[in-house]
Amino acid sequence: MIATIIDGRAVAARVRAEVARAVEDLVSESGRRPGLATILVGDDPASEIYVRGKRRSSEEVGIADHHRHLPATASQADVAELIEACNGDPEVSGILLQLPVPEGLDGSSLTAQILPEKDVDGLTPVSAGRVLQNLTGLRPCTPLGVLELLDTYGVSLEGAHAVVVGRSNLVGRPLGPMLMHRNATVTMCHSRTADLAAECARADVLVAAAGVPRLLGAAYVKPGAAVIDVGINRTEEGLVGDVDFGPVSDRAGLITPVPGGVGPMTLAMLLQNTVAAARAQFDREREH
Ligand code: NDP
């Protein structure tokens, strides 16, 4: 093993402590506590666990819980009405619609209805456009977490060759431009990439977000590269990433483990986005 193991739990704990301080600063300045509305539709057990974790972590840093739960029988109009109510509620700084929504509902169009200023998941088309044009706005949590890890461990992106495997709206698609805005030269790979190994082997910074267990082995990694594994795959051997951790850690310079790498960062960045949204809303009100 030659790679330094990136400790996502420690970095996430530091971010959460910073968020807790930012929350109290905002409360003492504005008299208003940032609030997060998690919206859960239906009773999907995995979604319930995710939402519970987000609510608990928010409360731990002093963010007020405005959770809303609608039954699986809720119509598109019911959910839309709830999102509108949250958009208009000054106590709600951030809105998170837990995906996937039950069959029969259109999650994309519901997400698009979230006010960009409250879009703490960074998944609305407006937020996506702001990422592309490098305009101020809320960024998706997982790509933010990836950048935070790279920055914390002093990985320079300036002029670096970054390769992102995966082009989902959640991870790869926004992360590509975010790396480019930091002056990396970015290659985006996906399931139709002709020679994935050759593309990856040129990366100074390699980010795997494909959702395929151990897709990237040692031959995919340039010696000394920073390897960030976003993948979380449930297998018979337990949770594994998209990177074949053992062999790759003998070759990479830095590597994230799974679990304990990117996972904790996604949640920490959601909290950071929520306090940032509350701060921006307060600053706007003060200007008027
Ligand atoms: P999606 O399934 O939405 O996207 C997967 C992407 O990977 C697609 O762009 C797909 O290409 C590409 N891909 C799939 N197979 C291959 C392959 N064999 N070679 C190259 N590219 C491939 O997944 P998500 O982005 O939502 O999630 C990816 C992984 O990250 C999952 O394991 C998920 O659990 C995890 N995840 C972890 C998070 C965390 O906090 N750590 C947060 C979010 C996700 P194409 O577009 O051509 O189909």
mmCIF file of N, CA, C and O in Angstrom, residues 83-171:
data_model
loop_
_atom_site.group_PDB
_atom_site.id
_atom_site.type_symbol
_atom_site.label_atom_id
_atom_site.label_comp_id
_atom_site.label_asym_id
_atom_site.label_seq_id
_atom_site.Cartn_x
_atom_site.Cartn_y
_atom_site.Cartn_z
ATOM 1 N N ILE A 83 -44.413 21.698 -2.522
ATOM 2 C CA ILE A 83 -43.152 22.373 -2.893
ATOM 3 C C ILE A 83 -43.388 23.883 -2.983
ATOM 4 O O ILE A 83 -42.588 24.683 -2.487
ATOM 5 N N GLU A 84 -44.521 24.274 -3.574
ATOM 6 C CA GLU A 84 -44.842 25.707 -3.664
ATOM 7 C C GLU A 84 -44.940 26.330 -2.275
ATOM 8 O O GLU A 84 -44.471 27.440 -2.035
ATOM 9 N N ALA A 85 -45.572 25.600 -1.349
ATOM 10 C CA ALA A 85 -45.710 26.117 0.020
ATOM 11 C C ALA A 85 -44.327 26.314 0.646
ATOM 12 O O ALA A 85 -44.074 27.337 1.301
ATOM 13 N N CYS A 86 -43.432 25.346 0.423
ATOM 14 C CA CYS A 86 -42.066 25.463 0.968
ATOM 15 C C CYS A 86 -41.306 26.605 0.284
ATOM 16 O O CYS A 86 -40.540 27.328 0.927
ATOM 17 N N ASN A 87 -41.520 26.751 -1.036
ATOM 18 C CA ASN A 87 -40.878 27.867 -1.761
ATOM 19 C C ASN A 87 -41.232 29.205 -1.118
ATOM 20 O O ASN A 87 -40.402 30.102 -1.013
ATOM 21 N N GLY A 88 -42.494 29.308 -0.664
ATOM 22 C CA GLY A 88 -42.973 30.588 -0.141
ATOM 23 C C GLY A 88 -42.791 30.743 1.364
ATOM 24 O O GLY A 88 -43.126 31.800 1.918
ATOM 25 N N ASP A 89 -42.261 29.732 2.033
ATOM 26 C CA ASP A 89 -42.166 29.771 3.496
ATOM 27 C C ASP A 89 -40.809 30.347 3.916
ATOM 28 O O ASP A 89 -39.767 29.728 3.680
ATOM 29 N N PRO A 90 -40.791 31.520 4.555
ATOM 30 C CA PRO A 90 -39.505 32.136 4.914
ATOM 31 C C PRO A 90 -38.711 31.334 5.945
ATOM 32 O O PRO A 90 -37.508 31.518 6.076
ATOM 33 N N GLU A 91 -39.383 30.433 6.658
ATOM 34 C CA GLU A 91 -38.659 29.589 7.635
ATOM 35 C C GLU A 91 -37.873 28.478 6.945
ATOM 36 O O GLU A 91 -37.000 27.863 7.547
ATOM 37 N N VAL A 92 -38.221 28.188 5.700
ATOM 38 C CA VAL A 92 -37.559 27.109 4.955
ATOM 39 C C VAL A 92 -36.454 27.710 4.080
ATOM 40 O O VAL A 92 -36.726 28.435 3.128
ATOM 41 N N SER A 93 -35.201 27.402 4.423
ATOM 42 C CA SER A 93 -34.082 27.924 3.620
ATOM 43 C C SER A 93 -33.749 26.980 2.477
ATOM 44 O O SER A 93 -33.287 27.411 1.427
ATOM 45 N N GLY A 94 -33.934 25.685 2.721
ATOM 46 C CA GLY A 94 -33.573 24.691 1.716
ATOM 47 C C GLY A 94 -34.649 23.635 1.579
ATOM 48 O O GLY A 94 -35.306 23.277 2.560
ATOM 49 N N ILE A 95 -34.826 23.153 0.351
ATOM 50 C CA ILE A 95 -35.838 22.115 0.078
ATOM 51 C C ILE A 95 -35.141 20.933 -0.583
ATOM 52 O O ILE A 95 -34.370 21.111 -1.532
ATOM 53 N N LEU A 96 -35.448 19.747 -0.082
ATOM 54 C CA LEU A 96 -34.867 18.535 -0.663
ATOM 55 C C LEU A 96 -36.004 17.555 -0.936
ATOM 56 O O LEU A 96 -36.675 17.114 -0.003
ATOM 57 N N LEU A 97 -36.253 17.280 -2.197
ATOM 58 C CA LEU A 97 -37.246 16.267 -2.556
ATOM 59 C C LEU A 97 -36.511 14.938 -2.674
ATOM 60 O O LEU A 97 -35.645 14.777 -3.546
ATOM 61 N N GLN A 98 -36.823 13.991 -1.788
ATOM 62 C CA GLN A 98 -36.120 12.702 -1.804
ATOM 63 C C GLN A 98 -36.530 11.908 -3.048
ATOM 64 O O GLN A 98 -37.713 11.666 -3.276
ATOM 65 N N LEU A 99 -35.542 11.506 -3.822
ATOM 66 C CA LEU A 99 -35.773 10.715 -5.032
ATOM 67 C C LEU A 99 -35.338 9.272 -4.786
ATOM 68 O O LEU A 99 -34.435 9.047 -3.976
ATOM 69 N N PRO A 100 -35.917 8.289 -5.437
ATOM 70 C CA PRO A 100 -36.992 8.435 -6.411
ATOM 71 C C PRO A 100 -38.347 8.647 -5.726
ATOM 72 O O PRO A 100 -38.542 8.200 -4.595
ATOM 73 N N VAL A 101 -39.246 9.344 -6.434
ATOM 74 C CA VAL A 101 -40.627 9.466 -5.949
ATOM 75 C C VAL A 101 -41.398 8.234 -6.437
ATOM 76 O O VAL A 101 -40.947 7.551 -7.364
ATOM 77 N N PRO A 102 -42.529 7.908 -5.815
ATOM 78 C CA PRO A 102 -43.267 6.704 -6.223
ATOM 79 C C PRO A 102 -43.643 6.726 -7.712
ATOM 80 O O PRO A 102 -43.781 7.807 -8.307
ATOM 81 N N GLU A 103 -43.770 5.521 -8.249
ATOM 82 C CA GLU A 103 -44.155 5.373 -9.650
ATOM 83 C C GLU A 103 -45.433 6.172 -9.933
ATOM 84 O O GLU A 103 -46.317 6.240 -9.079
ATOM 85 N N GLY A 104 -45.487 6.767 -11.099
ATOM 86 C CA GLY A 104 -46.665 7.552 -11.443
ATOM 87 C C GLY A 104 -46.425 9.039 -11.233
ATOM 88 O O GLY A 104 -47.139 9.875 -11.788
ATOM 89 N N LEU A 105 -45.410 9.383 -10.438
ATOM 90 C CA LEU A 105 -45.064 10.792 -10.253
ATOM 91 C C LEU A 105 -43.830 11.120 -11.088
ATOM 92 O O LEU A 105 -42.979 10.256 -11.315
ATOM 93 N N ASP A 106 -43.743 12.356 -11.533
ATOM 94 C CA ASP A 106 -42.616 12.781 -12.356
ATOM 95 C C ASP A 106 -41.637 13.577 -11.484
ATOM 96 O O ASP A 106 -41.821 14.775 -11.246
ATOM 97 N N GLY A 107 -40.611 12.845 -10.988
ATOM 98 C CA GLY A 107 -39.642 13.452 -10.064
ATOM 99 C C GLY A 107 -38.887 14.619 -10.678
ATOM 100 O O GLY A 107 -38.601 15.610 -9.997
ATOM 101 N N SER A 108 -38.575 14.531 -11.977
ATOM 102 C CA SER A 108 -37.792 15.604 -12.606
ATOM 103 C C SER A 108 -38.568 16.908 -12.619
ATOM 104 O O SER A 108 -38.036 17.976 -12.298
ATOM 105 N N SER A 109 -39.847 16.828 -13.003
ATOM 106 C CA SER A 109 -40.589 18.093 -13.094
ATOM 107 C C SER A 109 -40.895 18.636 -11.700
ATOM 108 O O SER A 109 -40.955 19.848 -11.500
ATOM 109 N N LEU A 110 -41.021 17.749 -10.707
ATOM 110 C CA LEU A 110 -41.220 18.235 -9.333
ATOM 111 C C LEU A 110 -39.943 18.908 -8.825
ATOM 112 O O LEU A 110 -39.987 20.000 -8.242
ATOM 113 N N THR A 111 -38.799 18.274 -9.083
ATOM 114 C CA THR A 111 -37.521 18.882 -8.671
ATOM 115 C C THR A 111 -37.363 20.262 -9.309
ATOM 116 O O THR A 111 -36.928 21.217 -8.652
ATOM 117 N N ALA A 112 -37.752 20.348 -10.586
ATOM 118 C CA ALA A 112 -37.579 21.611 -11.318
ATOM 119 C C ALA A 112 -38.391 22.751 -10.707
ATOM 120 O O ALA A 112 -38.109 23.930 -10.953
ATOM 121 N N GLN A 113 -39.375 22.384 -9.906
ATOM 122 C CA GLN A 113 -40.247 23.396 -9.323
ATOM 123 C C GLN A 113 -39.639 24.073 -8.085
ATOM 124 O O GLN A 113 -40.108 25.102 -7.625
ATOM 125 N N ILE A 114 -38.591 23.439 -7.546
ATOM 126 C CA ILE A 114 -37.950 24.003 -6.345
ATOM 127 C C ILE A 114 -37.273 25.323 -6.726
ATOM 128 O O ILE A 114 -36.555 25.389 -7.731
ATOM 129 N N LEU A 115 -37.520 26.334 -5.934
ATOM 130 C CA LEU A 115 -36.889 27.636 -6.159
ATOM 131 C C LEU A 115 -35.365 27.453 -6.170
ATOM 132 O O LEU A 115 -34.817 26.873 -5.229
ATOM 133 N N PRO A 116 -34.670 27.925 -7.208
ATOM 134 C CA PRO A 116 -33.205 27.714 -7.266
ATOM 135 C C PRO A 116 -32.493 28.183 -5.999
ATOM 136 O O PRO A 116 -31.524 27.553 -5.578
ATOM 137 N N GLU A 117 -32.982 29.229 -5.384
ATOM 138 C CA GLU A 117 -32.340 29.762 -4.169
ATOM 139 C C GLU A 117 -32.502 28.807 -2.985
ATOM 140 O O GLU A 117 -31.817 28.945 -1.976
ATOM 141 N N LYS A 118 -33.435 27.848 -3.093
ATOM 142 C CA LYS A 118 -33.631 26.867 -2.018
ATOM 143 C C LYS A 118 -33.228 25.460 -2.453
ATOM 144 O O LYS A 118 -33.474 24.489 -1.744
ATOM 145 N N ASP A 119 -32.598 25.362 -3.613
ATOM 146 C CA ASP A 119 -32.291 24.062 -4.210
ATOM 147 C C ASP A 119 -30.986 23.512 -3.615
ATOM 148 O O ASP A 119 -29.941 23.491 -4.270
ATOM 149 N N VAL A 120 -31.059 23.036 -2.369
ATOM 150 C CA VAL A 120 -29.841 22.621 -1.656
ATOM 151 C C VAL A 120 -29.254 21.305 -2.174
ATOM 152 O O VAL A 120 -28.115 20.968 -1.857
ATOM 153 N N ASP A 121 -30.005 20.579 -2.988
ATOM 154 C CA ASP A 121 -29.459 19.394 -3.652
ATOM 155 C C ASP A 121 -28.768 19.787 -4.963
ATOM 156 O O ASP A 121 -28.066 18.980 -5.559
ATOM 157 N N GLY A 122 -29.041 21.005 -5.424
ATOM 158 C CA GLY A 122 -28.415 21.501 -6.651
ATOM 159 C C GLY A 122 -28.827 20.747 -7.896
ATOM 160 O O GLY A 122 -28.050 20.634 -8.848
ATOM 161 N N LEU A 123 -30.055 20.243 -7.916
ATOM 162 C CA LEU A 123 -30.452 19.354 -9.011
ATOM 163 C C LEU A 123 -31.470 19.955 -9.981
ATOM 164 O O LEU A 123 -31.898 19.285 -10.922
ATOM 165 N N THR A 124 -31.878 21.211 -9.750
ATOM 166 C CA THR A 124 -32.838 21.794 -10.699
ATOM 167 C C THR A 124 -32.107 22.171 -11.994
ATOM 168 O O THR A 124 -30.889 22.382 -11.986
ATOM 169 N N PRO A 125 -32.842 22.256 -13.102
ATOM 170 C CA PRO A 125 -32.199 22.669 -14.358
ATOM 171 C C PRO A 125 -31.540 24.051 -14.236
ATOM 172 O O PRO A 125 -30.492 24.291 -14.855
ATOM 173 N N VAL A 126 -32.123 24.939 -13.445
ATOM 174 C CA VAL A 126 -31.513 26.272 -13.278
ATOM 175 C C VAL A 126 -30.150 26.131 -12.598
ATOM 176 O O VAL A 126 -29.155 26.733 -13.029
ATOM 177 N N SER A 127 -30.098 25.323 -11.545
ATOM 178 C CA SER A 127 -28.808 25.110 -10.865
ATOM 179 C C SER A 127 -27.796 24.477 -11.814
ATOM 180 O O SER A 127 -26.611 24.831 -11.807
ATOM 181 N N ALA A 128 -28.266 23.526 -12.630
ATOM 182 C CA ALA A 128 -27.364 22.864 -13.585
ATOM 183 C C ALA A 128 -26.798 23.879 -14.581
ATOM 184 O O ALA A 128 -25.609 23.845 -14.920
ATOM 185 N N GLY A 129 -27.645 24.805 -15.028
ATOM 186 C CA GLY A 129 -27.189 25.855 -15.951
ATOM 187 C C GLY A 129 -26.172 26.773 -15.280
ATOM 188 O O GLY A 129 -25.176 27.175 -15.891
ATOM 189 N N ARG A 130 -26.422 27.071 -14.013
ATOM 190 C CA ARG A 130 -25.477 27.926 -13.283
ATOM 191 C C ARG A 130 -24.125 27.239 -13.127
ATOM 192 O O ARG A 130 -23.089 27.894 -13.169
ATOM 193 N N VAL A 131 -24.137 25.928 -12.943
ATOM 194 C CA VAL A 131 -22.863 25.198 -12.869
ATOM 195 C C VAL A 131 -22.115 25.352 -14.193
ATOM 196 O O VAL A 131 -20.937 25.715 -14.219
ATOM 197 N N LEU A 132 -22.834 25.104 -15.294
ATOM 198 C CA LEU A 132 -22.190 25.156 -16.612
ATOM 199 C C LEU A 132 -21.573 26.511 -16.882
ATOM 200 O O LEU A 132 -20.479 26.620 -17.415
ATOM 201 N N GLN A 133 -22.314 27.576 -16.522
ATOM 202 C CA GLN A 133 -21.825 28.929 -16.812
ATOM 203 C C GLN A 133 -20.985 29.493 -15.674
ATOM 204 O O GLN A 133 -20.610 30.666 -15.725
ATOM 205 N N ASN A 134 -20.743 28.684 -14.652
ATOM 206 C CA ASN A 134 -19.941 29.109 -13.503
ATOM 207 C C ASN A 134 -20.521 30.353 -12.825
ATOM 208 O O ASN A 134 -19.785 31.254 -12.421
ATOM 209 N N LEU A 135 -21.848 30.414 -12.736
ATOM 210 C CA LEU A 135 -22.524 31.512 -12.055
ATOM 211 C C LEU A 135 -22.747 31.136 -10.597
ATOM 212 O O LEU A 135 -22.818 29.952 -10.253
ATOM 213 N N THR A 136 -22.885 32.164 -9.746
ATOM 214 C CA THR A 136 -23.149 31.902 -8.335
ATOM 215 C C THR A 136 -24.426 31.088 -8.182
ATOM 216 O O THR A 136 -25.416 31.347 -8.858
ATOM 217 N N GLY A 137 -24.415 30.129 -7.307
ATOM 218 C CA GLY A 137 -25.611 29.319 -7.066
ATOM 219 C C GLY A 137 -25.252 28.090 -6.266
ATOM 220 O O GLY A 137 -24.077 27.847 -5.960
ATOM 221 N N LEU A 138 -26.264 27.319 -5.912
ATOM 222 C CA LEU A 138 -26.052 26.108 -5.122
ATOM 223 C C LEU A 138 -25.593 24.983 -6.044
ATOM 224 O O LEU A 138 -26.147 24.797 -7.127
ATOM 225 N N ARG A 139 -24.586 24.254 -5.600
ATOM 226 C CA ARG A 139 -24.003 23.172 -6.391
ATOM 227 C C ARG A 139 -24.434 21.819 -5.824
ATOM 228 O O ARG A 139 -24.655 21.693 -4.617
ATOM 229 N N PRO A 140 -24.516 20.774 -6.656
ATOM 230 C CA PRO A 140 -24.886 19.441 -6.147
ATOM 231 C C PRO A 140 -23.891 18.950 -5.080
ATOM 232 O O PRO A 140 -22.685 19.221 -5.169
ATOM 233 N N CYS A 141 -24.420 18.240 -4.115
ATOM 234 C CA CYS A 141 -23.654 17.920 -2.900
ATOM 235 C C CYS A 141 -22.479 16.972 -3.139
ATOM 236 O O CYS A 141 -21.395 17.181 -2.587
ATOM 237 N N THR A 142 -22.680 15.919 -3.927
ATOM 238 C CA THR A 142 -21.589 14.948 -4.090
ATOM 239 C C THR A 142 -20.395 15.569 -4.831
ATOM 240 O O THR A 142 -19.250 15.434 -4.366
ATOM 241 N N PRO A 143 -20.608 16.258 -5.971
ATOM 242 C CA PRO A 143 -19.464 16.922 -6.601
ATOM 243 C C PRO A 143 -18.780 17.930 -5.656
ATOM 244 O O PRO A 143 -17.550 18.007 -5.618
ATOM 245 N N LEU A 144 -19.576 18.662 -4.863
ATOM 246 C CA LEU A 144 -18.975 19.588 -3.892
ATOM 247 C C LEU A 144 -18.101 18.822 -2.909
ATOM 248 O O LEU A 144 -17.010 19.270 -2.547
ATOM 249 N N GLY A 145 -18.581 17.661 -2.477
ATOM 250 C CA GLY A 145 -17.827 16.844 -1.533
ATOM 251 C C GLY A 145 -16.517 16.350 -2.139
ATOM 252 O O GLY A 145 -15.487 16.320 -1.470
ATOM 253 N N VAL A 146 -16.566 15.979 -3.415
ATOM 254 C CA VAL A 146 -15.348 15.526 -4.105
ATOM 255 C C VAL A 146 -14.305 16.649 -4.118
ATOM 256 O O VAL A 146 -13.130 16.449 -3.787
ATOM 257 N N LEU A 147 -14.756 17.860 -4.464
ATOM 258 C CA LEU A 147 -13.814 18.993 -4.514
ATOM 259 C C LEU A 147 -13.261 19.305 -3.129
ATOM 260 O O LEU A 147 -12.075 19.609 -2.976
ATOM 261 N N GLU A 148 -14.119 19.211 -2.119
ATOM 262 C CA GLU A 148 -13.670 19.491 -0.750
ATOM 263 C C GLU A 148 -12.571 18.498 -0.332
ATOM 264 O O GLU A 148 -11.580 18.885 0.296
ATOM 265 N N LEU A 149 -12.741 17.239 -0.681
ATOM 266 C CA LEU A 149 -11.709 16.233 -0.350
ATOM 267 C C LEU A 149 -10.400 16.556 -1.065
ATOM 268 O O LEU A 149 -9.321 16.514 -0.457
ATOM 269 N N LEU A 150 -10.489 16.875 -2.363
ATOM 270 C CA LEU A 150 -9.272 17.175 -3.127
ATOM 271 C C LEU A 150 -8.572 18.393 -2.541
ATOM 272 O O LEU A 150 -7.341 18.404 -2.371
ATOM 273 N N ASP A 151 -9.358 19.418 -2.197
ATOM 274 C CA ASP A 151 -8.757 20.639 -1.629
ATOM 275 C C ASP A 151 -8.118 20.353 -0.272
ATOM 276 O O ASP A 151 -7.020 20.819 0.020
ATOM 277 N N THR A 152 -8.819 19.595 0.548
ATOM 278 C CA THR A 152 -8.307 19.314 1.895
ATOM 279 C C THR A 152 -6.978 18.577 1.827
ATOM 280 O O THR A 152 -6.085 18.814 2.638
ATOM 281 N N TYR A 153 -6.850 17.692 0.849
ATOM 282 C CA TYR A 153 -5.618 16.913 0.737
ATOM 283 C C TYR A 153 -4.598 17.568 -0.201
ATOM 284 O O TYR A 153 -3.606 16.945 -0.591
ATOM 285 N N GLY A 154 -4.863 18.831 -0.554
ATOM 286 C CA GLY A 154 -3.871 19.602 -1.303
ATOM 287 C C GLY A 154 -3.636 19.122 -2.724
ATOM 288 O O GLY A 154 -2.548 19.298 -3.275
ATOM 289 N N VAL A 155 -4.644 18.522 -3.346
ATOM 290 C CA VAL A 155 -4.494 18.074 -4.738
ATOM 291 C C VAL A 155 -4.733 19.269 -5.656
ATOM 292 O O VAL A 155 -5.819 19.858 -5.642
ATOM 293 N N SER A 156 -3.745 19.626 -6.423
ATOM 294 C CA SER A 156 -3.870 20.790 -7.302
ATOM 295 C C SER A 156 -4.639 20.395 -8.570
ATOM 296 O O SER A 156 -4.329 19.383 -9.211
ATOM 297 N N LEU A 157 -5.623 21.224 -8.915
ATOM 298 C CA LEU A 157 -6.406 20.949 -10.129
ATOM 299 C C LEU A 157 -5.911 21.783 -11.307
ATOM 300 O O LEU A 157 -6.209 21.488 -12.460
ATOM 301 N N GLU A 158 -5.186 22.821 -11.004
ATOM 302 C CA GLU A 158 -4.674 23.735 -12.025
ATOM 303 C C GLU A 158 -3.865 22.963 -13.077
ATOM 304 O O GLU A 158 -2.807 22.399 -12.756
ATOM 305 N N GLY A 159 -4.386 22.904 -14.294
ATOM 306 C CA GLY A 159 -3.655 22.230 -15.370
ATOM 307 C C GLY A 159 -3.643 20.713 -15.277
ATOM 308 O O GLY A 159 -3.049 20.041 -16.131
ATOM 309 N N ALA A 160 -4.272 20.168 -14.253
ATOM 310 C CA ALA A 160 -4.269 18.707 -14.087
ATOM 311 C C ALA A 160 -5.234 18.062 -15.089
ATOM 312 O O ALA A 160 -6.183 18.700 -15.550
ATOM 313 N N HIS A 161 -4.971 16.810 -15.397
ATOM 314 C CA HIS A 161 -5.909 16.079 -16.251
ATOM 315 C C HIS A 161 -6.859 15.298 -15.343
ATOM 316 O O HIS A 161 -6.430 14.394 -14.621
ATOM 317 N N ALA A 162 -8.125 15.667 -15.358
ATOM 318 C CA ALA A 162 -9.124 14.990 -14.527
ATOM 319 C C ALA A 162 -9.996 14.121 -15.426
ATOM 320 O O ALA A 162 -10.446 14.568 -16.482
ATOM 321 N N VAL A 163 -10.222 12.903 -15.017
ATOM 322 C CA VAL A 163 -11.111 12.007 -15.765
ATOM 323 C C VAL A 163 -12.273 11.628 -14.844
ATOM 324 O O VAL A 163 -12.061 11.199 -13.704
ATOM 325 N N VAL A 164 -13.482 11.841 -15.346
ATOM 326 C CA VAL A 164 -14.691 11.521 -14.581
ATOM 327 C C VAL A 164 -15.389 10.366 -15.286
ATOM 328 O O VAL A 164 -15.696 10.455 -16.480
ATOM 329 N N VAL A 165 -15.607 9.278 -14.566
ATOM 330 C CA VAL A 165 -16.309 8.128 -15.148
ATOM 331 C C VAL A 165 -17.751 8.169 -14.651
ATOM 332 O O VAL A 165 -18.008 7.981 -13.458
ATOM 333 N N GLY A 166 -18.678 8.429 -15.553
ATOM 334 C CA GLY A 166 -20.099 8.573 -15.200
ATOM 335 C C GLY A 166 -20.571 9.971 -15.545
ATOM 336 O O GLY A 166 -19.839 10.948 -15.367
ATOM 337 N N ARG A 167 -21.793 10.061 -16.093
ATOM 338 C CA ARG A 167 -22.307 11.369 -16.546
ATOM 339 C C ARG A 167 -23.737 11.571 -16.062
ATOM 340 O O ARG A 167 -24.587 12.082 -16.795
ATOM 341 N N SER A 168 -24.021 11.123 -14.831
ATOM 342 C CA SER A 168 -25.378 11.320 -14.310
ATOM 343 C C SER A 168 -25.558 12.772 -13.877
ATOM 344 O O SER A 168 -24.583 13.481 -13.589
ATOM 345 N N ASN A 169 -26.823 13.198 -13.808
ATOM 346 C CA ASN A 169 -27.128 14.564 -13.350
ATOM 347 C C ASN A 169 -26.683 14.783 -11.908
ATOM 348 O O ASN A 169 -26.389 15.898 -11.495
ATOM 349 N N LEU A 170 -26.647 13.671 -11.159
ATOM 350 C CA LEU A 170 -26.339 13.753 -9.732
ATOM 351 C C LEU A 170 -24.848 13.979 -9.484
ATOM 352 O O LEU A 170 -24.463 14.701 -8.568
ATOM 353 N N VAL A 171 -24.005 13.343 -10.285
ATOM 354 C CA VAL A 171 -22.569 13.353 -9.980
ATOM 355 C C VAL A 171 -21.734 13.831 -11.177
ATOM 356 O O VAL A 171 -21.214 14.955 -11.187
#
